[in-house]
PDB file of C-alpha atoms and ligand atoms in Angstrom:
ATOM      1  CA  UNK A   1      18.019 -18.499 -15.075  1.00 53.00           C
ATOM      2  CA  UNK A   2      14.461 -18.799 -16.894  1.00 51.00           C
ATOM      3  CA  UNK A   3      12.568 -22.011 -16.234  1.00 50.00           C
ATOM      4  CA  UNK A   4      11.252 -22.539 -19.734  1.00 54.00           C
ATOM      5  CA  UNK A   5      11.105 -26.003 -21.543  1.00 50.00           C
ATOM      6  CA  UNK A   6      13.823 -25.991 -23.994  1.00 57.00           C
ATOM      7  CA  UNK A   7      12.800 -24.858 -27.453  1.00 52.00           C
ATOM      8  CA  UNK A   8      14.356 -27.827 -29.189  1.00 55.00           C
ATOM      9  CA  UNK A   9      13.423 -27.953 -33.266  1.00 61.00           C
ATOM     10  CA  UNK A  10      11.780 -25.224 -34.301  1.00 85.00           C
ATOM     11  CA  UNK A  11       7.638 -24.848 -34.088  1.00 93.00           C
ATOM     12  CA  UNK A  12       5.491 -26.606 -37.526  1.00 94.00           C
ATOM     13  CA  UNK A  13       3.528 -24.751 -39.781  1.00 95.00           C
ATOM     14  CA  UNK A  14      -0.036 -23.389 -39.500  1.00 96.00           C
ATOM     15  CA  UNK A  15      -2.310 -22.132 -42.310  1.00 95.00           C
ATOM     16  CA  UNK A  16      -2.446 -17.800 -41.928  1.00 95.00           C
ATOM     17  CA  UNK A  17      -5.530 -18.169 -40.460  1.00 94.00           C
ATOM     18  CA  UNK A  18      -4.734 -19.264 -37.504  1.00 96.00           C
ATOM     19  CA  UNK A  19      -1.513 -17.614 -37.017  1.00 97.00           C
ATOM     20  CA  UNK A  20      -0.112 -14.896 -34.741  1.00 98.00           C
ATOM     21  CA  UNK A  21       0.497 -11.491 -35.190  1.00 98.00           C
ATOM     22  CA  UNK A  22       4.081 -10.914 -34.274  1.00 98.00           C
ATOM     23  CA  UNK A  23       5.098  -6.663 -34.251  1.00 98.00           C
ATOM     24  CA  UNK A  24       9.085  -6.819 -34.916  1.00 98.00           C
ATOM     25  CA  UNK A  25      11.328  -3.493 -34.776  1.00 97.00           C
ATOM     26  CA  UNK A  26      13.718  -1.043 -32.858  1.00 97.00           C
ATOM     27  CA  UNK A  27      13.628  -0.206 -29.467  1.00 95.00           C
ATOM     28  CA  UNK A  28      11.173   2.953 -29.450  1.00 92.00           C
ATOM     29  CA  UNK A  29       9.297   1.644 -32.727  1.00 94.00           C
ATOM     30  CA  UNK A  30       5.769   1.449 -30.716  1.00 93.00           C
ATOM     31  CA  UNK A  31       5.636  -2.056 -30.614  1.00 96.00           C
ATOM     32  CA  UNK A  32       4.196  -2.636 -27.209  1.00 96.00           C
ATOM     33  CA  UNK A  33       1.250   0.090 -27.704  1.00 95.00           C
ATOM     34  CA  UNK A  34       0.363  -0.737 -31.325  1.00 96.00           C
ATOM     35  CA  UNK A  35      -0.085  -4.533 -30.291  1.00 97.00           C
ATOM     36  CA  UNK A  36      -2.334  -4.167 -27.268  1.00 98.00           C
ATOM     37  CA  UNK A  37      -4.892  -1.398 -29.394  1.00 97.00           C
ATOM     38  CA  UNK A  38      -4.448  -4.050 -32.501  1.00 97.00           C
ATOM     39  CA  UNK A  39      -5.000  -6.777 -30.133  1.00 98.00           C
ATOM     40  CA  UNK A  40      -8.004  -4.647 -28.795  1.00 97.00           C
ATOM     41  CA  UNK A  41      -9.757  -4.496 -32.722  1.00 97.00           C
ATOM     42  CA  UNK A  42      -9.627  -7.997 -33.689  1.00 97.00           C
ATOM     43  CA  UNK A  43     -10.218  -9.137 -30.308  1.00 97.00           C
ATOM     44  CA  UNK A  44      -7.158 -11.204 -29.254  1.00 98.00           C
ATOM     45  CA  UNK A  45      -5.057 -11.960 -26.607  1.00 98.00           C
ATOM     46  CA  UNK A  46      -1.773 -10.020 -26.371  1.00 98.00           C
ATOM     47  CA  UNK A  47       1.097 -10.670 -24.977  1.00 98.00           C
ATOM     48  CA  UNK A  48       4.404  -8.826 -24.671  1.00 98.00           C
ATOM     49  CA  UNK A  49       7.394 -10.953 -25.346  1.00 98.00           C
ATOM     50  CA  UNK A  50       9.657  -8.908 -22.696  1.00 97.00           C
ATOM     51  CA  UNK A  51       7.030  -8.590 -19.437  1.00 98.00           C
ATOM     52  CA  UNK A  52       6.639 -12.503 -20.449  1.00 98.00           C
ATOM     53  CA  UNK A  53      10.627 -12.854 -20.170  1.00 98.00           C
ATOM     54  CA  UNK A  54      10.811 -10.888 -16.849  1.00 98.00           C
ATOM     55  CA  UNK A  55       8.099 -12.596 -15.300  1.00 97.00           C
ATOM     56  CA  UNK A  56       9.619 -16.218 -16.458  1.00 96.00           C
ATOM     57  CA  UNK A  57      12.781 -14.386 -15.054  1.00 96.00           C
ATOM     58  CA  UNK A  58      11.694 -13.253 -11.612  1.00 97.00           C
ATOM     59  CA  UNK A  59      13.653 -10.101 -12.564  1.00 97.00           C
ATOM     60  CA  UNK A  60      14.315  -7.216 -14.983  1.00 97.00           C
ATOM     61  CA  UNK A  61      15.667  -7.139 -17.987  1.00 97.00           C
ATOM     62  CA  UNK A  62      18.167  -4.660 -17.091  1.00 97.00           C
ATOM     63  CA  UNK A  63      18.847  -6.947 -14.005  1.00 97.00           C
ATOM     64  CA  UNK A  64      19.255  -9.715 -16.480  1.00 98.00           C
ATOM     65  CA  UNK A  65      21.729  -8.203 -18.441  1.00 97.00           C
ATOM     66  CA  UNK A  66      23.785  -7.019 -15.988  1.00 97.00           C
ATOM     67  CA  UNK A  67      23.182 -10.343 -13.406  1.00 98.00           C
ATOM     68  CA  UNK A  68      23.620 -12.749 -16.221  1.00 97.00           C
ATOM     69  CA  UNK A  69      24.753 -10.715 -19.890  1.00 97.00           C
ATOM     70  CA  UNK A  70      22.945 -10.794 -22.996  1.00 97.00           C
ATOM     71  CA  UNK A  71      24.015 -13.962 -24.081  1.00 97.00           C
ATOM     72  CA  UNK A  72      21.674 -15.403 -21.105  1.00 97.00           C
ATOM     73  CA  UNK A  73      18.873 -12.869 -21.944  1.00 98.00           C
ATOM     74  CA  UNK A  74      19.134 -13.922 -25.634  1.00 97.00           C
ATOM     75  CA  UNK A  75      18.939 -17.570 -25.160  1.00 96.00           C
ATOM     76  CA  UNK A  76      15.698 -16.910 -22.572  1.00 96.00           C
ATOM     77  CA  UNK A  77      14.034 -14.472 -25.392  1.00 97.00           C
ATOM     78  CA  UNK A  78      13.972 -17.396 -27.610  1.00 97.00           C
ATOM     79  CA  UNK A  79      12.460 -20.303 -25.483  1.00 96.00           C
ATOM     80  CA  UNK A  80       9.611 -17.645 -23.979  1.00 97.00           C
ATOM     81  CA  UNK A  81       8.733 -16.850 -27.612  1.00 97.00           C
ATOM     82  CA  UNK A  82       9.101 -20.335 -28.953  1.00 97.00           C
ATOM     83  CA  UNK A  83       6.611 -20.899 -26.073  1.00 96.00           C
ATOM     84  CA  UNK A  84       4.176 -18.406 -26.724  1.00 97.00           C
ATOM     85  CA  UNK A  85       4.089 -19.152 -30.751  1.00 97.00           C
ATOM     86  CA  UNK A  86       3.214 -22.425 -29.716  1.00 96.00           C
ATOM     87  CA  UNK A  87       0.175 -21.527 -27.447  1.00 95.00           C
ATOM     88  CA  UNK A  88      -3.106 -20.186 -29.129  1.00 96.00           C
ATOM     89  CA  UNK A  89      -3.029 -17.194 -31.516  1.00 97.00           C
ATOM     90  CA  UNK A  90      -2.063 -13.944 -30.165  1.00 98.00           C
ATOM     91  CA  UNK A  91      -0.432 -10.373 -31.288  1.00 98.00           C
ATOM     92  CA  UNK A  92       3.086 -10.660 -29.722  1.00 98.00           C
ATOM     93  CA  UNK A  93       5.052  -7.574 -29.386  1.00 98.00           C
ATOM     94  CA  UNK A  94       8.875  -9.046 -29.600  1.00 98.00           C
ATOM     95  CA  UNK A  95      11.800  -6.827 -27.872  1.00 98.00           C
ATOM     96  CA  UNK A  96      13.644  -5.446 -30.599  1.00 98.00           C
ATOM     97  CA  UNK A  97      17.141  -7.857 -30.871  1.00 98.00           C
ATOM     98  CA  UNK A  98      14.183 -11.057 -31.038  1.00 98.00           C
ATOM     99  CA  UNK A  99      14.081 -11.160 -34.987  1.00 98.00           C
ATOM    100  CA  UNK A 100      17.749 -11.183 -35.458  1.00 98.00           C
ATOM    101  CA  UNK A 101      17.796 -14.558 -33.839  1.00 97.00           C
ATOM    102  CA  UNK A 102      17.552 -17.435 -36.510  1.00 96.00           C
ATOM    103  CA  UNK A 103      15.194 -19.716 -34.697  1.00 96.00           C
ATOM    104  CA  UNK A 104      12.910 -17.474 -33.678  1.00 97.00           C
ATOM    105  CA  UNK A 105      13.015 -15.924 -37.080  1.00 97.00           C
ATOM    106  CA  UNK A 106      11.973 -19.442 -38.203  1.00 97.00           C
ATOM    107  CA  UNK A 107       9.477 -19.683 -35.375  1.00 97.00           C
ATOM    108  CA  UNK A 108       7.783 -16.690 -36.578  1.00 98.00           C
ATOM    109  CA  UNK A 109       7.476 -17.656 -40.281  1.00 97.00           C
ATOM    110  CA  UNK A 110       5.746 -21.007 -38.768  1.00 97.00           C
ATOM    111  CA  UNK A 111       3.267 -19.505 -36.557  1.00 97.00           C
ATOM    112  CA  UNK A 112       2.775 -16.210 -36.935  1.00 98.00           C
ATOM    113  CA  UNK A 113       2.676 -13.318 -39.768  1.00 98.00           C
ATOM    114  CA  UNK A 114       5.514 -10.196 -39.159  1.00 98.00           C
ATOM    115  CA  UNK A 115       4.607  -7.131 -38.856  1.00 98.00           C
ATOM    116  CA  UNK A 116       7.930  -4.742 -38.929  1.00 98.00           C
ATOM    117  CA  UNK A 117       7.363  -1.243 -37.481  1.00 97.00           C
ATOM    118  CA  UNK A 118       9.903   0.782 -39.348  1.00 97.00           C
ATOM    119  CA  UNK A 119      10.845   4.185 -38.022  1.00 95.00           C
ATOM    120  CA  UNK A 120      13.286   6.575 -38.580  1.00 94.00           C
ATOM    121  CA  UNK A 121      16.231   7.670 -36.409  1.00 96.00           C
ATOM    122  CA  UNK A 122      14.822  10.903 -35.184  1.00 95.00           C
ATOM    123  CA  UNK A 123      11.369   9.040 -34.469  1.00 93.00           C
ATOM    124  CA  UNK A 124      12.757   6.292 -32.613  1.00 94.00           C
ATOM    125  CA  UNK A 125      15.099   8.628 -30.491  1.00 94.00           C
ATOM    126  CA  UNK A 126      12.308  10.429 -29.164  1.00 92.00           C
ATOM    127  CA  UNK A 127      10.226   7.947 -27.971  1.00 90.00           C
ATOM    128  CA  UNK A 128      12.761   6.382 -26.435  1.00 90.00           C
ATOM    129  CA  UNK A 129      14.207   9.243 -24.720  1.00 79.00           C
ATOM    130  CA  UNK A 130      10.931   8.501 -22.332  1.00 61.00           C
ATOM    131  CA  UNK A 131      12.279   5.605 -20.928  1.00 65.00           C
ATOM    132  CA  UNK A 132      16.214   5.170 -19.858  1.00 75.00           C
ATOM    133  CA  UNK A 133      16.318   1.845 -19.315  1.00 86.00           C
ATOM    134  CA  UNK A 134      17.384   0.167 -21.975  1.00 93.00           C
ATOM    135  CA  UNK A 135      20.181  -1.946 -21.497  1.00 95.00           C
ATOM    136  CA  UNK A 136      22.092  -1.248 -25.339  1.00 96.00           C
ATOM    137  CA  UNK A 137      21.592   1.838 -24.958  1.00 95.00           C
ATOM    138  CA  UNK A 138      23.497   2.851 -21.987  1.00 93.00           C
ATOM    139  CA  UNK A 139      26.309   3.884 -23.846  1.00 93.00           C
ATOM    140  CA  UNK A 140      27.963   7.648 -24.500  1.00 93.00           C
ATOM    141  CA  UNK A 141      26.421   8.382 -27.669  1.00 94.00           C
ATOM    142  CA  UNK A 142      22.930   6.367 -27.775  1.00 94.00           C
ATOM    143  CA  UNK A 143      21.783   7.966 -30.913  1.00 96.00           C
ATOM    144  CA  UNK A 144      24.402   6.120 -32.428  1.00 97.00           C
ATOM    145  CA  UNK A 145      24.610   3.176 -31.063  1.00 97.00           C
ATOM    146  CA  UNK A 146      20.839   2.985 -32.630  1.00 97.00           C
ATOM    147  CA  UNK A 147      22.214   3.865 -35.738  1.00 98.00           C
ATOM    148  CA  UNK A 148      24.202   1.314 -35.698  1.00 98.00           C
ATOM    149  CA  UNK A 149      21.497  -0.955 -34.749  1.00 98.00           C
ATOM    150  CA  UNK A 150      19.200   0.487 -37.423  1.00 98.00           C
ATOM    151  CA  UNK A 151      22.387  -0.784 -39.792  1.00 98.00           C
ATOM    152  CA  UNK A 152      23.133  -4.211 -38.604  1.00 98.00           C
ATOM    153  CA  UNK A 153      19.173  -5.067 -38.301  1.00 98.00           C
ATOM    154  CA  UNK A 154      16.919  -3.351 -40.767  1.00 98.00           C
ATOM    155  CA  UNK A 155      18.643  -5.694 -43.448  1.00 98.00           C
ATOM    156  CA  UNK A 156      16.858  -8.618 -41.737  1.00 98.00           C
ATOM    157  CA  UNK A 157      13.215  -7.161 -40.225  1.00 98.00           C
ATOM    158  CA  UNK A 158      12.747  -6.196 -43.866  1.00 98.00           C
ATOM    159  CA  UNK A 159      12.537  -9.846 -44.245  1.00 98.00           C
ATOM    160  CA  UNK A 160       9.291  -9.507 -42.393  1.00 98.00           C
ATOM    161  CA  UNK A 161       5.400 -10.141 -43.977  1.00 98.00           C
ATOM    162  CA  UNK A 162       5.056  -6.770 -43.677  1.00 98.00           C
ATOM    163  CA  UNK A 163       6.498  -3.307 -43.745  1.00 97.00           C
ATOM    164  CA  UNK A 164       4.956  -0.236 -42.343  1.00 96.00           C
ATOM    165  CA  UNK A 165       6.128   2.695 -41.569  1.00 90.00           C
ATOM    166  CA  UNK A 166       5.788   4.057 -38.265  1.00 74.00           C
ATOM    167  CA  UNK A 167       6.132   7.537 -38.610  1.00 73.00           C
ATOM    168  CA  UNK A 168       5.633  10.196 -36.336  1.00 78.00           C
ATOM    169  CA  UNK A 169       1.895  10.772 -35.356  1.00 80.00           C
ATOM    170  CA  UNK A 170      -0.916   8.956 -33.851  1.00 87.00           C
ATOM    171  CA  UNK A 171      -0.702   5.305 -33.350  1.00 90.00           C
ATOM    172  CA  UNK A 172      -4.220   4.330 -34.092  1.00 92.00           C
ATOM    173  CA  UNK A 173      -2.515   5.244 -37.846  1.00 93.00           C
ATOM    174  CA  UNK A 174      -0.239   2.556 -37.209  1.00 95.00           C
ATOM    175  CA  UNK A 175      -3.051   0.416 -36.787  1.00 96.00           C
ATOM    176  CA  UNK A 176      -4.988   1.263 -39.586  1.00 95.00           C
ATOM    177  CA  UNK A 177      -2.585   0.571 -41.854  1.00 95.00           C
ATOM    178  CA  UNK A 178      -1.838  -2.787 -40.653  1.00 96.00           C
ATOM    179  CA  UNK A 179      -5.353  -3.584 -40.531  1.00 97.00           C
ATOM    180  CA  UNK A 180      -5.039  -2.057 -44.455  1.00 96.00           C
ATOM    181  CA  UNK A 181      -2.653  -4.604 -45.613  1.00 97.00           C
ATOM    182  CA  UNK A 182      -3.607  -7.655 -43.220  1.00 97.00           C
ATOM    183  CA  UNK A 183      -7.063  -7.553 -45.522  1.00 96.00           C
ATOM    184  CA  UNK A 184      -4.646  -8.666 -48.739  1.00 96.00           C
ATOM    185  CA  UNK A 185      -2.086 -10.899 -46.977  1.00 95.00           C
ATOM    186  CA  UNK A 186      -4.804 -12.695 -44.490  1.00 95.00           C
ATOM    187  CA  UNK A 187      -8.600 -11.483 -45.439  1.00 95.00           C
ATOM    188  CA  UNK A 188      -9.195 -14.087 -42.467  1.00 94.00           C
ATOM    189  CA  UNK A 189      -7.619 -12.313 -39.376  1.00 94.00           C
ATOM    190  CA  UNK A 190      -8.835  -8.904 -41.006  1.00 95.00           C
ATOM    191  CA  UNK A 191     -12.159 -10.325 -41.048  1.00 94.00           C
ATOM    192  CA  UNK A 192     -11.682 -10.405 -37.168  1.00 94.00           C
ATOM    193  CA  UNK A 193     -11.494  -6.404 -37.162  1.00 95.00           C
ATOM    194  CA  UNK A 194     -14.219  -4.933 -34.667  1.00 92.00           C
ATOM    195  CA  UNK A 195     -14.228  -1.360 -35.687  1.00 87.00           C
ATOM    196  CA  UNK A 196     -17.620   0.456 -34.800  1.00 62.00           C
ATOM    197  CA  UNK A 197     -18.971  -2.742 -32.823  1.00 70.00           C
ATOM    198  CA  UNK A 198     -16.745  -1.063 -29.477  1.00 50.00           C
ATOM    199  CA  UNK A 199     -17.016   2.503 -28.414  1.00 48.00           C
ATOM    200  CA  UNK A 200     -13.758   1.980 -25.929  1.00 48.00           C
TER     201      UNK A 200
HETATM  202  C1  S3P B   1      16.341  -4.993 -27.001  1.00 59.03           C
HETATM  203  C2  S3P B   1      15.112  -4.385 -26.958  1.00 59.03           C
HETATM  204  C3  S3P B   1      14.274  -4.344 -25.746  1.00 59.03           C
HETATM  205  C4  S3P B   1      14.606  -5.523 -24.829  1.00 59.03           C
HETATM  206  C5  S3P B   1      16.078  -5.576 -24.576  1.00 59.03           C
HETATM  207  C6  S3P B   1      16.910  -5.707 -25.844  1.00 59.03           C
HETATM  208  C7  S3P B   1      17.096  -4.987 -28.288  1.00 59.03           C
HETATM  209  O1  S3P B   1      12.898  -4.408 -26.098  1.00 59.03           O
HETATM  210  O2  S3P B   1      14.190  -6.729 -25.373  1.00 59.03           O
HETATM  211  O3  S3P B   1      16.435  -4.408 -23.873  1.00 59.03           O
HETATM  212  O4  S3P B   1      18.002  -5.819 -28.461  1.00 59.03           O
HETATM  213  O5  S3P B   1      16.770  -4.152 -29.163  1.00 59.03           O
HETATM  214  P1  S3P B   1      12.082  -3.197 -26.806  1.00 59.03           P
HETATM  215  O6  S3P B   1      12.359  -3.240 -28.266  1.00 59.03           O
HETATM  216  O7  S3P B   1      10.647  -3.541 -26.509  1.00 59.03           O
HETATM  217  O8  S3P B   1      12.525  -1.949 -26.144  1.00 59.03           O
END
């Protein structure tokens, strides 16, 4: 279904400099818009591990779920983000089911440093209630089928770099704060921060 090169053994090492920034978390957690204004400040690429999928894809995600099932969508997740970890340093927003998979949990502990937006149920259910598309989450009750994905994978993103909480409010907070505790874990890619140098 997606022409990528297998992702065979999983990526080597690099020092934290020259690492990716990799945003982890729920569906709704403000992955996508925190990476690109992040990206923005310490003047990186970005990429979005999903629009990188679908374009691989020639299709959808809900088209590849329901063409080909989540088994197929899965296995394509992981070889378009083994890719990208392997290409130059990035922030990559992942689609929220990447970091349960082992490899690419591996992957990201090689090349890049996590970044877990945690939010709470009520946060997460209304910024998701923009968007209806989301595959798990056509069910009857989708507030709790997030629950129950809040249960089966916050036990693993907290095995991220780092934890912050994305709480209701401005983004731009969101991004402070990482900025905040990138300075301790990786004074290098802080460095990078552009703040007052751009008036966009
Ligand atoms: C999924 C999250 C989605 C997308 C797919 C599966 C998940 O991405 O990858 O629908 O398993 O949580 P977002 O987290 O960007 O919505």
């Amino acid at each position: 279904m997606i022409a990528e090169p297998e992702a065979g053994e999983t990526l080597t090492p690099v020092p934290l400099a020259e690492r990716s920034i990799v945003l982890v978390g729920l569906m709704g957690a403000g992955k996508t818009t925190v990476g690109r204004r992040l990206a923005k400040r310490l003047d990186l690429p970005f990429r979005d591990a999903d629009a990188e999928i679908e374009e691989a894809a020639g299709e959808t995600i809900p088209e590849i779920f329901e063409r080909h099932g989540e088994a197929a969508f899965r296995t394509g997740e992981r070889r378009v983000i083994a890719r990208l970890l392997g290409s130059e340093p990035h922030i990559l927003a992942t689609g929220g089911g990447a970091y349960m998979d082992p490899v690419t949990r591996a992957n990201i502990a090689a090349r890049g440093i996590s970044i877990w937006l945690k939010a709470d149920l009520d946060v997460l259910m209304k910024r998701i209630g923009k968007r209806g598309d989301r595959p798990l989450l056509q069910t009857g009750d989708p507030r709790a089928t997030m629950k129950r994905l809040m249960d089966q994978r916050y036990p693993v993103y907290a095995q991220a770099d780092i934890t912050i909480e994305s709480l209701e409010g401005p983004h731009d907070t969101v991004v402070e704060e990482i900025l905040e505790k990138l300075k301790d874990y990786c004074p290098d890619l802080a460095g990078r921060d552009n703040a007052g140098q751009k008036n966009d």
